[in-house]
Structure formats: structure tokens, C-alpha cells
Coordinates of C-alpha atoms and ligand atoms in Angstrom, one line a residue:
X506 CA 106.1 25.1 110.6
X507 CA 107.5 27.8 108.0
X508 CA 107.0 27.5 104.5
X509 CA 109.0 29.6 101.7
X510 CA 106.8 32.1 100.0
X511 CA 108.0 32.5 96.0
X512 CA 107.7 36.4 95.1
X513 CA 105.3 35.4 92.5
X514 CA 102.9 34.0 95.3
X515 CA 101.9 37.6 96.4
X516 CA 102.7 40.3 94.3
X517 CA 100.7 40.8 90.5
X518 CA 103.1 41.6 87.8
X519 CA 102.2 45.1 86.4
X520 CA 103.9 48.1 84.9
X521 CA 105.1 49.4 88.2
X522 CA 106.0 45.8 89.5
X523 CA 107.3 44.5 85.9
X524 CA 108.1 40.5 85.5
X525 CA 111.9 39.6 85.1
X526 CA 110.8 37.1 82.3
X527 CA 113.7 34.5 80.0
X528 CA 113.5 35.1 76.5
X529 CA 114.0 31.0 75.2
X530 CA 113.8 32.1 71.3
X531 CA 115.0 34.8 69.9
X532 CA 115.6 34.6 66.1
X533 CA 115.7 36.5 63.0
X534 CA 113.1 36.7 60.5
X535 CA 114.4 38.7 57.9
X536 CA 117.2 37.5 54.3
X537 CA 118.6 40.9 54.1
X538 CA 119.8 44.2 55.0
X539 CA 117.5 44.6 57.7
X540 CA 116.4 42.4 60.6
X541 CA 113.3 41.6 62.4
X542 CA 113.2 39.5 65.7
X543 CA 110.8 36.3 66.1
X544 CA 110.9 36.3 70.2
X545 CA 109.5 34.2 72.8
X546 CA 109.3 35.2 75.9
X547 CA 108.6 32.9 78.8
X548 CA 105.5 34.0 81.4
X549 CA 105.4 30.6 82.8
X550 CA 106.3 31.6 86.5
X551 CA 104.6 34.9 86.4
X552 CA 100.8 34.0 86.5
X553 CA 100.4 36.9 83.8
X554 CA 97.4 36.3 81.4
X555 CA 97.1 37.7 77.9
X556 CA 94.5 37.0 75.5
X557 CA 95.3 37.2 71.4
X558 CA 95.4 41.2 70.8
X559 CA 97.4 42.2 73.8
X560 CA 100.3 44.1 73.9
X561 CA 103.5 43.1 75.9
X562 CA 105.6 46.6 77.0
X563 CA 109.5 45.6 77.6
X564 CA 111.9 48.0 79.8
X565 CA 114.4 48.6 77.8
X566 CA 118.4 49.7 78.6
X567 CA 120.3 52.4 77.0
X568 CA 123.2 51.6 75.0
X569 CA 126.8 51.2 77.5
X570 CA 128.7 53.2 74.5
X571 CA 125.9 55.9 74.7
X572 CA 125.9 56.4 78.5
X573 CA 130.3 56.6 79.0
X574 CA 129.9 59.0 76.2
X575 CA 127.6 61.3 78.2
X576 CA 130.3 61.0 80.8
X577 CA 133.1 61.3 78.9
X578 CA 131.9 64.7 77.0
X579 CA 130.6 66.1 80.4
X580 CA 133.8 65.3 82.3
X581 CA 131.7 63.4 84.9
X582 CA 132.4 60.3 87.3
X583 CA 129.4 58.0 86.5
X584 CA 130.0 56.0 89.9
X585 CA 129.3 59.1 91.4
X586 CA 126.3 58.2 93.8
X587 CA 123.3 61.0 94.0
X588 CA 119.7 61.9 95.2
X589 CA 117.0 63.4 92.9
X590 CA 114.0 65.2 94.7
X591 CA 110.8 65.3 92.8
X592 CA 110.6 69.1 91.9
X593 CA 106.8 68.6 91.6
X594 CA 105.5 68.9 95.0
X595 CA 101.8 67.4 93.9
X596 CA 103.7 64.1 92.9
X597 CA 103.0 61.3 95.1
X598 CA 106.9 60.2 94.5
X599 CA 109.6 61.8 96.5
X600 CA 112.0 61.1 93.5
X601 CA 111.4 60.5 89.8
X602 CA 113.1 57.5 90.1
X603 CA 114.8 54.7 92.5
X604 CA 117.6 56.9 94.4
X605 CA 120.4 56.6 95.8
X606 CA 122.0 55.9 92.5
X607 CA 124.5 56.5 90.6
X608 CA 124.7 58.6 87.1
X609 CA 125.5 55.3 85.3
X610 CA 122.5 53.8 86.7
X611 CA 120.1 56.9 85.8
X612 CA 121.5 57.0 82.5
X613 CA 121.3 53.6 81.3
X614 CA 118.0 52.3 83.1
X615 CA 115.9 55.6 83.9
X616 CA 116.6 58.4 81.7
X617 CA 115.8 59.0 77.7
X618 CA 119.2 60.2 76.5
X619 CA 118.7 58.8 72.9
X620 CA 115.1 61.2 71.3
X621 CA 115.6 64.5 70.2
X622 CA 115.8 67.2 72.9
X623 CA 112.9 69.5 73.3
X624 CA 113.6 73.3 73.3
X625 CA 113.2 73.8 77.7
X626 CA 116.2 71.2 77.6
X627 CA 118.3 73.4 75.2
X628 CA 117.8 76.5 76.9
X629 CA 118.8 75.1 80.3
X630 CA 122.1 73.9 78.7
X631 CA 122.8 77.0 76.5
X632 CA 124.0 78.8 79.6
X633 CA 126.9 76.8 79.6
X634 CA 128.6 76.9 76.4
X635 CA 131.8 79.1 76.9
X636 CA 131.3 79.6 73.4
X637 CA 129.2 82.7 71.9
X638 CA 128.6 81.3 68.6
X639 CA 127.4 77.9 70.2
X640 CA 125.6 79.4 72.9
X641 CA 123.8 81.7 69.8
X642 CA 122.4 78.7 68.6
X643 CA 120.9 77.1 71.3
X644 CA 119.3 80.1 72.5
X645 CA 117.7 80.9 68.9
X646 CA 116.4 77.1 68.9
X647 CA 114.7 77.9 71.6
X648 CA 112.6 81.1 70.5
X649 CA 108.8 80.9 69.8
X650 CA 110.1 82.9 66.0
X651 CA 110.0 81.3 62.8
X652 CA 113.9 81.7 62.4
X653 CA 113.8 79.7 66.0
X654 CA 111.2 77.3 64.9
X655 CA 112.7 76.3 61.9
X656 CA 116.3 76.2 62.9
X657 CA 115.0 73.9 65.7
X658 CA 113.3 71.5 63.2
X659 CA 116.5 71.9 60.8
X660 CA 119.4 71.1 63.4
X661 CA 117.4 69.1 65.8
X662 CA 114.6 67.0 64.2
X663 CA 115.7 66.8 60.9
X664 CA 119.5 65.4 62.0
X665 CA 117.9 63.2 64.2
X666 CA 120.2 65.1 67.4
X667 CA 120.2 63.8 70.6
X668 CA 121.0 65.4 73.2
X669 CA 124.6 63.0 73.2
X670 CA 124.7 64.5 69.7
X671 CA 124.0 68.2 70.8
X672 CA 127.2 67.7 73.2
X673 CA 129.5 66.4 70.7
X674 CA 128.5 69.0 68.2
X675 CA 128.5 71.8 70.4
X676 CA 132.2 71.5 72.3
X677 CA 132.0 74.1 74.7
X678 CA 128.8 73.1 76.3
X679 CA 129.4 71.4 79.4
X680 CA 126.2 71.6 82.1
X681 CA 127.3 70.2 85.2
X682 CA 125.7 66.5 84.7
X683 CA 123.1 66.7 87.6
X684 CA 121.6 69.7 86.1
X685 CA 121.2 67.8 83.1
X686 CA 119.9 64.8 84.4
X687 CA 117.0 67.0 86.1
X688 CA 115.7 67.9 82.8
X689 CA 115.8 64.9 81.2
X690 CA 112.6 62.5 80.2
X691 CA 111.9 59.2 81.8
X692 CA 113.1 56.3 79.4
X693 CA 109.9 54.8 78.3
X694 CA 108.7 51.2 78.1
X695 CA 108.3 50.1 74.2
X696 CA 105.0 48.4 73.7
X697 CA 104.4 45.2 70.9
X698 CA 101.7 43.4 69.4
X699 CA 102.2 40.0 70.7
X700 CA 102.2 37.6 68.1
X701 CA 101.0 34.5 69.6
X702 CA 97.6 33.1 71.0
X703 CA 97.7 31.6 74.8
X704 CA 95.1 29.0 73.3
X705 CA 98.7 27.7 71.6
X706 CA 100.6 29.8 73.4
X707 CA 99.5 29.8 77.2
X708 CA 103.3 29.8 78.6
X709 CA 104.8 32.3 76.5
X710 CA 104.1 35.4 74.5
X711 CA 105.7 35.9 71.1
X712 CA 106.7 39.3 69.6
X713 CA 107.5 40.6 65.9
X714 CA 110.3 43.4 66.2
X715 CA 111.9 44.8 63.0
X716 CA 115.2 46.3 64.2
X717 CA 115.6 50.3 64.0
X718 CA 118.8 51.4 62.8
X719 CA 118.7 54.4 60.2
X720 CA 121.4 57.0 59.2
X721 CA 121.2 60.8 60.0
X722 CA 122.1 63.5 57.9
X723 CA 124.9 63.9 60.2
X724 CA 126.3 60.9 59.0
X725 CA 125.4 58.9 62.9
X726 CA 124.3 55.7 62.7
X727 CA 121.0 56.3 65.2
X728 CA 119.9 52.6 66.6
X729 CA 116.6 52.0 68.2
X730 CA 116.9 51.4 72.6
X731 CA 114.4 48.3 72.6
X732 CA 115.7 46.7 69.5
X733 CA 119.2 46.7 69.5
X734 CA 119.3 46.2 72.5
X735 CA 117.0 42.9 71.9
X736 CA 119.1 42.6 69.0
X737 CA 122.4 43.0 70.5
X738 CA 122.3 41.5 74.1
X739 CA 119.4 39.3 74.4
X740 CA 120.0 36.3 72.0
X741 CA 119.8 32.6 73.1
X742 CA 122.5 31.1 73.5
X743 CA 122.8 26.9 74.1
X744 CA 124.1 25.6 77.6
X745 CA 123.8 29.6 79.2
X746 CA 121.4 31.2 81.5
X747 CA 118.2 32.6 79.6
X748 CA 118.9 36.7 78.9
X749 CA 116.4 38.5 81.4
X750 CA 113.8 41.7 80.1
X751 CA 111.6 43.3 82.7
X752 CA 107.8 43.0 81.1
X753 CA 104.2 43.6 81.5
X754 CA 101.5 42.9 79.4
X755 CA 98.8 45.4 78.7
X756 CA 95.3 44.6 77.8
X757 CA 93.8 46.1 74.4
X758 CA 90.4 46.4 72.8
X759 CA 91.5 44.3 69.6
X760 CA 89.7 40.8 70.1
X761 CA 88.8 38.7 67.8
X762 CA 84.7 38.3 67.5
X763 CA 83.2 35.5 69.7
X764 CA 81.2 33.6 67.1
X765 CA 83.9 31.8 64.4
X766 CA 81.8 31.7 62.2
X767 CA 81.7 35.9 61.8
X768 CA 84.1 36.6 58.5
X769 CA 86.9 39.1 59.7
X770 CA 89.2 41.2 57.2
X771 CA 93.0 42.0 58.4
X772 CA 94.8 44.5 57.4
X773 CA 98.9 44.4 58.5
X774 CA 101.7 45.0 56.0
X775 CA 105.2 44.6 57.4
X776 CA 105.6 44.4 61.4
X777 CA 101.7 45.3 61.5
X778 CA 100.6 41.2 60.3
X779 CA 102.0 40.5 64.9
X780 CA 98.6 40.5 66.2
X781 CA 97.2 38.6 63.6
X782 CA 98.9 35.4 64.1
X783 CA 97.7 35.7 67.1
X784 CA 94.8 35.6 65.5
X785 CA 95.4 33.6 63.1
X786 CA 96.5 30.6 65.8
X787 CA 92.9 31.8 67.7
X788 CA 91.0 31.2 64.4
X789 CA 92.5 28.0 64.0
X790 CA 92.0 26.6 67.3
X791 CA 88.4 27.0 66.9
X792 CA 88.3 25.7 63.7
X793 CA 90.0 22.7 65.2
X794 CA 88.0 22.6 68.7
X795 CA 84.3 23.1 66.5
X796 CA 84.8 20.8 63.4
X797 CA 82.6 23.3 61.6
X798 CA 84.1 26.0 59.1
X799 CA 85.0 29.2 59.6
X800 CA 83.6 32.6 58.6
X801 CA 85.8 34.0 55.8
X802 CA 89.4 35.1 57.0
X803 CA 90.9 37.5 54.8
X804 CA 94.7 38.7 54.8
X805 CA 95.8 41.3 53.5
X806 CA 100.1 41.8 54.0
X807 CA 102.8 43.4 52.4
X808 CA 106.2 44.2 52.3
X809 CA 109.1 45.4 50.1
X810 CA 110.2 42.0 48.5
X811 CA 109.1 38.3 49.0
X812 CA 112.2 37.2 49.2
X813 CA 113.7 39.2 52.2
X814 CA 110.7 40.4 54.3
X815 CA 108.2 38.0 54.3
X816 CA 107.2 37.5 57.8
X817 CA 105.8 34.5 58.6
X818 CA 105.4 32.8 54.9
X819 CA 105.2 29.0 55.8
X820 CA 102.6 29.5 58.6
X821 CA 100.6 31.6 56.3
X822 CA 101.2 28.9 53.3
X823 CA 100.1 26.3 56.0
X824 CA 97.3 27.8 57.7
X825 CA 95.7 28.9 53.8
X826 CA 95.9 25.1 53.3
X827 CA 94.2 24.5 56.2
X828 CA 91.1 27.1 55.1
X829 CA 92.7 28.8 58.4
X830 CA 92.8 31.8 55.7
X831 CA 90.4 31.6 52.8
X832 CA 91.6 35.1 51.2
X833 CA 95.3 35.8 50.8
X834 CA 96.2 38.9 49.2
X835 CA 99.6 39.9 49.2
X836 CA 101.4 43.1 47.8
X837 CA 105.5 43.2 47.4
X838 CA 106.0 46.9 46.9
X839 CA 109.6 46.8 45.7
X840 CA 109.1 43.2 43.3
X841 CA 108.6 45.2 40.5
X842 CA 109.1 48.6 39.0
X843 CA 105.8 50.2 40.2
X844 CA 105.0 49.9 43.8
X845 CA 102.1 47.5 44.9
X846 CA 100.7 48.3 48.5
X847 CA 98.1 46.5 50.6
X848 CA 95.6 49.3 49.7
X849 CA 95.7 48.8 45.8
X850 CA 94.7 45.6 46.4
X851 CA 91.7 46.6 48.9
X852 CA 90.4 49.3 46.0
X853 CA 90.1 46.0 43.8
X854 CA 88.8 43.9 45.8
X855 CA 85.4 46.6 46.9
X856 CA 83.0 44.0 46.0
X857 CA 84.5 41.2 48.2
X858 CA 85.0 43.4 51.0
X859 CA 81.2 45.3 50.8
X860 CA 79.9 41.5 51.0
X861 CA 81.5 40.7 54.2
X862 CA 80.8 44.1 56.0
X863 CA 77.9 45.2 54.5
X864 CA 76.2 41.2 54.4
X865 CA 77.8 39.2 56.6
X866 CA 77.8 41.9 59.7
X867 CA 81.9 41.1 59.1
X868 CA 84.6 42.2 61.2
X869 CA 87.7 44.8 60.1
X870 CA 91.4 44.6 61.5
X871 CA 94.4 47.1 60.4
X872 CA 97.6 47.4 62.4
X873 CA 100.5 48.9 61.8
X874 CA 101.6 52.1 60.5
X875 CA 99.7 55.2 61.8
X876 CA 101.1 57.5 59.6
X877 CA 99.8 56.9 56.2
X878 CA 98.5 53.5 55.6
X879 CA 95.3 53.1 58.2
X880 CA 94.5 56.1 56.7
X881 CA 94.4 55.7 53.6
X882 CA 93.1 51.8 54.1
X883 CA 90.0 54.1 56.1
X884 CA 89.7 56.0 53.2
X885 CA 88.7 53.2 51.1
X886 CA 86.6 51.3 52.9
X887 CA 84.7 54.6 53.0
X888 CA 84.8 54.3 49.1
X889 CA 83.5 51.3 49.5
X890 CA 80.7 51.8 51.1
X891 CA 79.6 54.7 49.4
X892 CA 79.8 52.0 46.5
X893 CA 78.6 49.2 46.6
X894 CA 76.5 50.4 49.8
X895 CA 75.3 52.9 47.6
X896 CA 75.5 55.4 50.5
X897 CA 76.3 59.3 50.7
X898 CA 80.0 60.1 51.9
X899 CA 78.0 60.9 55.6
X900 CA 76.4 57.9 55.3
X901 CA 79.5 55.8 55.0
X902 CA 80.8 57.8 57.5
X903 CA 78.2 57.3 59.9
X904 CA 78.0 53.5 58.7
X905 CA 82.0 53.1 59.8
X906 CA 81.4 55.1 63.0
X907 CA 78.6 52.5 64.1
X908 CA 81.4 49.7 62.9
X909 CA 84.2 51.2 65.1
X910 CA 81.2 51.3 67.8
X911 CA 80.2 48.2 67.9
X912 CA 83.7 46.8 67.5
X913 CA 83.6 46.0 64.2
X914 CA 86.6 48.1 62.9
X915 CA 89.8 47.7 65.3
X916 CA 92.7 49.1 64.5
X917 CA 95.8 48.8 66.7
X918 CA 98.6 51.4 65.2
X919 CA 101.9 53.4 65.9
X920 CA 104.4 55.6 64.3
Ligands
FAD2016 C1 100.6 49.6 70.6 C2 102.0 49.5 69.9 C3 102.3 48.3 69.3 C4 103.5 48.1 68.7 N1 103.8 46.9 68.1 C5 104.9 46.7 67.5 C6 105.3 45.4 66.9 O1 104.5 44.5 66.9 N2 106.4 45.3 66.2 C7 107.3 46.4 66.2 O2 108.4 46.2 65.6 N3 107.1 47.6 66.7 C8 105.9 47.7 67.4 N4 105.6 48.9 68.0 C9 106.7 50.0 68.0 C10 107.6 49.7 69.3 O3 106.9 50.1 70.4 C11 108.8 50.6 69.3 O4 108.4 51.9 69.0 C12 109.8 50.2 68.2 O5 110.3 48.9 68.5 C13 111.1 51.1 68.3 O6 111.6 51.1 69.6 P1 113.2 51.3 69.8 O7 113.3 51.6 71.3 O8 114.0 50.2 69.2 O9 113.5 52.6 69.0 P2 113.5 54.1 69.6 O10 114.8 54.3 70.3 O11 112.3 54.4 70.3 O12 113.6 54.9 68.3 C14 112.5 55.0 67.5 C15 112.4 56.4 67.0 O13 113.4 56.6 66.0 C16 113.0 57.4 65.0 N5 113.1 56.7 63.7 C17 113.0 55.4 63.5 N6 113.3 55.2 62.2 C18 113.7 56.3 61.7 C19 114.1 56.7 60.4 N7 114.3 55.9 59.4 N8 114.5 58.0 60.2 C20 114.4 58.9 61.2 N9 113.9 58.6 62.4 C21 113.6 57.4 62.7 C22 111.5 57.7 65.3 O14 111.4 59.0 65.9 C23 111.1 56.6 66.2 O15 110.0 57.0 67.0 C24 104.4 49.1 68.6 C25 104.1 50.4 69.2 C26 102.9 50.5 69.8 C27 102.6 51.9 70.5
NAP2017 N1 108.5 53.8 66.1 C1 109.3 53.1 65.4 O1 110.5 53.2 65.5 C2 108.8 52.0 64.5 C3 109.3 50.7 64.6 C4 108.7 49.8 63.8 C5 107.8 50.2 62.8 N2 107.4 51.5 62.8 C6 106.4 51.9 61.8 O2 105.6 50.9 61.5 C7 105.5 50.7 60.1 C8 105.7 49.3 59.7 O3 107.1 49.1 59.8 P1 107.7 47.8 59.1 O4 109.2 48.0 59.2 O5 107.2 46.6 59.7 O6 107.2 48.0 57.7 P2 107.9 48.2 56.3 O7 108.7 47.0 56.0 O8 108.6 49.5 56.3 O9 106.6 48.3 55.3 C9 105.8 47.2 55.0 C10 105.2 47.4 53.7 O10 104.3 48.4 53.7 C11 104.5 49.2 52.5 N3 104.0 50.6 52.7 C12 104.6 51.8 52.8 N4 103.7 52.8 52.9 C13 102.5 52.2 52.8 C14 101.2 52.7 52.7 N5 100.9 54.0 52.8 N6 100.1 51.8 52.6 C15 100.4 50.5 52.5 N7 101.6 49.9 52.5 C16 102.6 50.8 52.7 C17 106.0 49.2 52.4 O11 106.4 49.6 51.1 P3 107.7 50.5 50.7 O12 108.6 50.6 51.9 O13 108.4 49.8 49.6 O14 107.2 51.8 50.3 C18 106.3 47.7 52.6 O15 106.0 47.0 51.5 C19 106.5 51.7 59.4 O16 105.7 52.5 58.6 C20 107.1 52.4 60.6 O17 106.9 53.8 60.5 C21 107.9 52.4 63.6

């Protein structure tokens, strides 16, 4: 007797060993100039697990047009098959990546050809412009000065170059393309919140991805690798085999708390409100399974106008007639004349918010952007505290630390 052993049946699905999962929705979210993708992606024959809170990481490709362009500039034959040894002898791996391959291959699945060089990268490729005045400017890039500092941040970071855009602007530099390939980073994986709860959700996991595509002073139009290429090649289409992506999910500290009945504040203008409908679904299957009401959960989301960007608004509308949500507060910066944020409407709601935390041993969520917003929404719940707490700046301080400690205050953030 033989029997037929399914690759699923014996190897875990992990970041090294990624899942070749269908997306079976992929639709757009967005009225208006930008896009955001609502995508569900199918786990069912994967045994992966997630809990509401997780993040899924996708493996992205590199743009076709992107990758013949390379070729193209650096006179190379991308069929061209090739071996790359792992210049660090400590490295377990013998080679950075899967080889044999060819440069196509390395190019569009292993290699980061789209972020902005760093300065080792320029100074390897300025010995091979046949032009002095091009060469000049490489090799000043690359000097620890403040002329080489700040003509690095000018011409690289702020035009948003890649190193496909150092090429084109630089004509005479042509590195032979194995050399560059050596010094080239690994093309990452690109982690999301996922949207969904398995307790509705057990089969799939849902993502929110707003589309990156901005303009460079250079006049390039610079599109994100994960999104567009989510975007671009990965929509559902009726009667045709579901588009593939190569996943893993990654587990995260940002859980819900145990006991329903704990209020919990949530913080996530724009893309940052994913994990909470997760949440949200979580929250209202207990409400559902206990028959007994909820602790307070309170919304706070934003975005530039309610009638383009809101993510999510019948849900929300449905789940706040439900008493899924008893609290929320919404802020449409670009609505009217002056801009209304998710943090104006924390500083007026102090009072509420010192209730839950300061009473009710309540639970705080932000996600979203790194940059300025969880700060600033830190800063005021420090504010608060010292408030209505009636605390010393070091004793809100300490009172948040002992928050964060006890898992209280979660925040799950990028840039
Ligand atoms: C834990 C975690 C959770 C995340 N969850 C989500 C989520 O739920 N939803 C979501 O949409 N994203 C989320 N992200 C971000 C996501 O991982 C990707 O970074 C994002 O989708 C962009 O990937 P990309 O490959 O399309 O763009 P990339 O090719 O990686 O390009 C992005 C880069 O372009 C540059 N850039 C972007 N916009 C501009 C601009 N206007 N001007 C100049 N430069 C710019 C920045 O350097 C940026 O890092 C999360 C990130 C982390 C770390
Ligand atoms: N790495 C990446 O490529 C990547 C990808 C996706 C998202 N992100 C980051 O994640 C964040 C969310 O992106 P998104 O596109 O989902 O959001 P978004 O639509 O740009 O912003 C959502 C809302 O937040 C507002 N906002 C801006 N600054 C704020 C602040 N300091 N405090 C509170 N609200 C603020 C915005 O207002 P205004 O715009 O009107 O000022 C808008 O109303 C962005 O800041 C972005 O940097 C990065």
C-alpha cells in the first residue's frame, strides 16, 4: 500500500518555507485619486493559524519594466545563467540566494533594485563611469564630509533615486551587472496588519493596502513593489485560476484583552484602523457568543475626506448599531478648511479617556503611522494623565510605562 503525501502534510509554512496562497477577493476601497486594496487571501490548505493582531508578510516581485531596464542600461543578457558565493564565510548559506539563476530571476524575485542606494553601492559603481564629471559625483556622495553628506541626501534621498535611476542619470556608468548584483540588498518581504478575525475569518486572512505611488522631484513616477504589484497583477478575475502570492504570517504582541467586558480605546487613522476590524469582528463575536455587554469600545479614525477614504464605513455604521462600538469619533482632515486629526479629538475627549484607563483598568490601541501621529497620540495621553490623574509628568510617565507593561498600551506602527 502507497498513499500520496500532500506537501502541506509535512512541512510548516514559515518565512523560509513561505505558503503559495490564492487571493479570492481583491477589491478597491477607495472613490478617488488614490487606491487602497480590501484582500482576501485564502489559508485554507495551509494549516497556518493567526489570531486577530497578526501580521501577514507577502514576497513581493519587482516590476518586469524595472528589471529589462536594468538590462537594457547595463548592456546585459538577463537569461544569462550565474552562481553567487556567499562572500561572508560565517554565513551558514553557500549563496545569498537560490543559484543557478539567471539575472532576470535575481532581479525580479531576490534583489532590491527599487530603494535608494546606500553610499558602499555608489562607490563600487563610480569606478566605472568613463565620465569624469559623473564619476566626481559619485565619489563625493560617498565621502563622510558635509559637502558628501548633503549632496548624498540632495541627489539620492531627496529625488527618491534608485539605483535604476542612478543608471539612467549617470550615462557613462556601466558596472559589469554581476558586480552589481553582489552589492545589492535582499528584496524584503512587506508585512500587514491583517484585517480580519479567524473567529469569522478561520480560512482566510484579510489585508488593508493603500497603494504607493508618489512623484519625485525628478519628475519619475516611483510605485510601491508590494502594492502595485498587488495592484497591478493580482486581481480576481471570474472563470480564471486564483493569482498566487507567497505568505507567512507572523505572530505579534497586539491582542485583544481576554475578559470582554475590559473597555479598550483604538487609535488608527487611514490604513492604521486594519487590525482593528480584526478586532472589531473579535469584539463582536464575544458579544454574540456571551449575550452580556461589552466593555466600552472606542474608535478613534481618520482620514482626508469622508467621501473618498473612508475605510470600512458600513461595517463601522453596522457594528456602532450593534453596541459592537459605543464611541465613534471620527476626524476628516481635508473636509473643511482647517485640518481635524484623530489627536484633536483625543485632547477633547481627556475626561472620557482618564475614566477608562485610569477607572476601568482599560485597554489602549494605536496603529499606524510611526512618524508623527503615535507620538503625538503618546503625548497626550501623558496629558491626560497628568490631568485628570492629577499626576507629575514622571508620574504619568511611569503610570504609561506600567500600561505598556502590563499590556495595556499596544501599539503596532510603521513608516
Ligand atoms: C508591522 C507592519 C504592519 C503594516 N501594516 C500595513 C497595513 O495594514 N496596510 C498598509 O497599507 N501598509 C502596512 N504596512 C506597510 C507595508 O509593509 C509596506 O511598507 C507598504 O505596503 C509599502 O510597500 P511597497 O512594497 O508597496 O512599497 P515600497 O516599494 O517598499 O516603497 C515604500 C517606500 O517608498 C517611499 N515612499 C512612500 N511614499 C512616499 C512619498 N510620498 N514620497 C517619498 N517617498 C515615499 C518610502 O521610503 C517607503 O518606505 C505595515 C508595515 C509594518 C512594518
Ligand atoms: N512605508 C510605506 O510605504 C507606507 C505605506 C502605507 C502607509 N504608510 C504610512 O502609514 C501612514 C498611514 O498611511 P495611510 O495612507 O493609511 O494614511 P493617510 O491617508 O495618509 O492618513 C490618514 C489620516 O491621518 C491624517 N494624519 C496625518 N498626520 C497625522 C497626525 N500626525 N496625527 C493624526 N492624523 C494624521 C491624515 O491627514 P492629512 O493627510 O490630511 O494631513 C489623514 O486624514 C502614513 O503616514 C504613511 O507614512 C507608509
Amino acid at each position: 500500500m502507497s498513499s500520496c503525501l500532500h506537501i502541506t502534510d509535512y512541512r510548516p509554512f514559515d518565512q523560509k518555507n513561505p505558503f503559495l496562497a490564492p487571493i479570492i477577493v481583491n477589491r478597491e476601497l477607495y472613490k478617488g485619486p488614490r487606491s487602497c486594496m480590501h484582500i482576501e487571501i485564502d489559508i485554507r490548505n495551509s494549516k497556518l493559524r493567526y489570531e486577530a493582531g497578526d501580521h501577514v508578510a507577502i514576497y513581493p516581485q519587482n516590476d518586469t519594466k524595472l528589471v529589462e531596464r536594468i538590462g537594457q542600461l547595463l548592456n546585459a543578457n538577463l537569461d544569462t545563467v550565474f552562481i553567487l558565493k556567499n562572500l561572508d564565510e560565517d554565513s551558514s548559506k553557500k549563496h545569498p540566494f537560490p543559484c543557478p539563476t539567471t539575472y532576470r530571476t535575481a532581479l525580479t524575485y531576490y534583489l532590491d533594485i527599487t530603494s535608494t542606494p546606500r553610499t558602499h553601492v555608489l562607490k563600487e559603481i563610480a569606478e566605472y563611469c568613463s565620465d569624469e564629471k559623473e564619476k566626481e559625483l559619485l565619489k563625493t556622495m560617498t565621502m563622510p564630509t558635509e559637502e558628501g553628506k548633503a549632496s548624498y541626501s540632495e541627489w539620492i534621498i531627496n529625488n527618491c533615486r534608485s539605483i535604476v535611476h542612478v543608471l539612467e542619470d549617470l550615462p557613462s556608468c556601466k558596472p559589469p551587472i554581476d558586480h552589481l548584483i553582489e552589492f545589492l540588498h535582499k528584496l524584503q518581504p512587506r508585512y500587514y496588519s491583517i484585517s480580519s478575525s479567524p473567529k469569522f475569518y478561520p480560512d482566510s486572512v484579510h489585508i488593508t493596502a493603500v497603494v504607493v505611488e508618489y512623484e519625485t522631484k525628478t519628475s519619475r513616477i516611483n510605485k510601491g513593489v508590494a502594492t502595485s504589484w498587488l495592484k497591478e497583477h493580482k486581481q480576481v478575475i471570474a472563470d480564471q485560476p486564483a493569482p498566487i502570492v507567497p505568505i507567512f504570517i507572523r505572530k505579534s504582541q497586539f491582542r485583544l484583552p481576554s475578559k470582554p467586558q475590559t473597555p479598550v480605546i483604538m487609535i488608527g487613522p487611514g490604513t492604521g484602523l486594519a487590525p482593528f476590524r480584526g478586532f472589531l469582528q473579535e469584539r463582536h463575536h464575544m458579544l454574540e457568543q456571551q449575550n452580556k455587554p461589552l466593555g466600552d469600545t472606542i474608535l478613534y479614525f481618520g482620514c482626508r475626506k469622508r467621501s473618498q477614504d473612508f475605510l470600512y464605513e458600513q461595517e463601522l455604521n453596522d457594528y456602532l448599531e450593534k453596541k459592537v462600538i459605543t464611541n465613534l469619533y471620527l476626524a476628516f482632515s481635508r473636509d473643511q478648511e482647517k485640518k481635524v486629526y484623530v489627536t484633536h479629538l483625543l485632547k477633547q475627549n481627556m475626561e472620557e479617556t482618564w475614566k477608562i484607563i485610569g477607572e476601568q483598568n482599560g485597554h489602549i490601541y494605536i496603529c499606524g503611522d510611526a512618524r508623527t501621529m503615535a507620538r503625538e497620540v503618546k503625548e497626550i495621553f501623558l496629558e491626560t494623565i497628568e490631568k485628570y490623574g492629577n499626576k507629575t509628568r514622571k508620574e504619568a510617565e511611569d503610570f504609561l510605562k506600567r500600561m505598556e507593561s502590563q499590556k495595556r498600551y499596544s501599539a503596532d506602527v510603521w513608516s
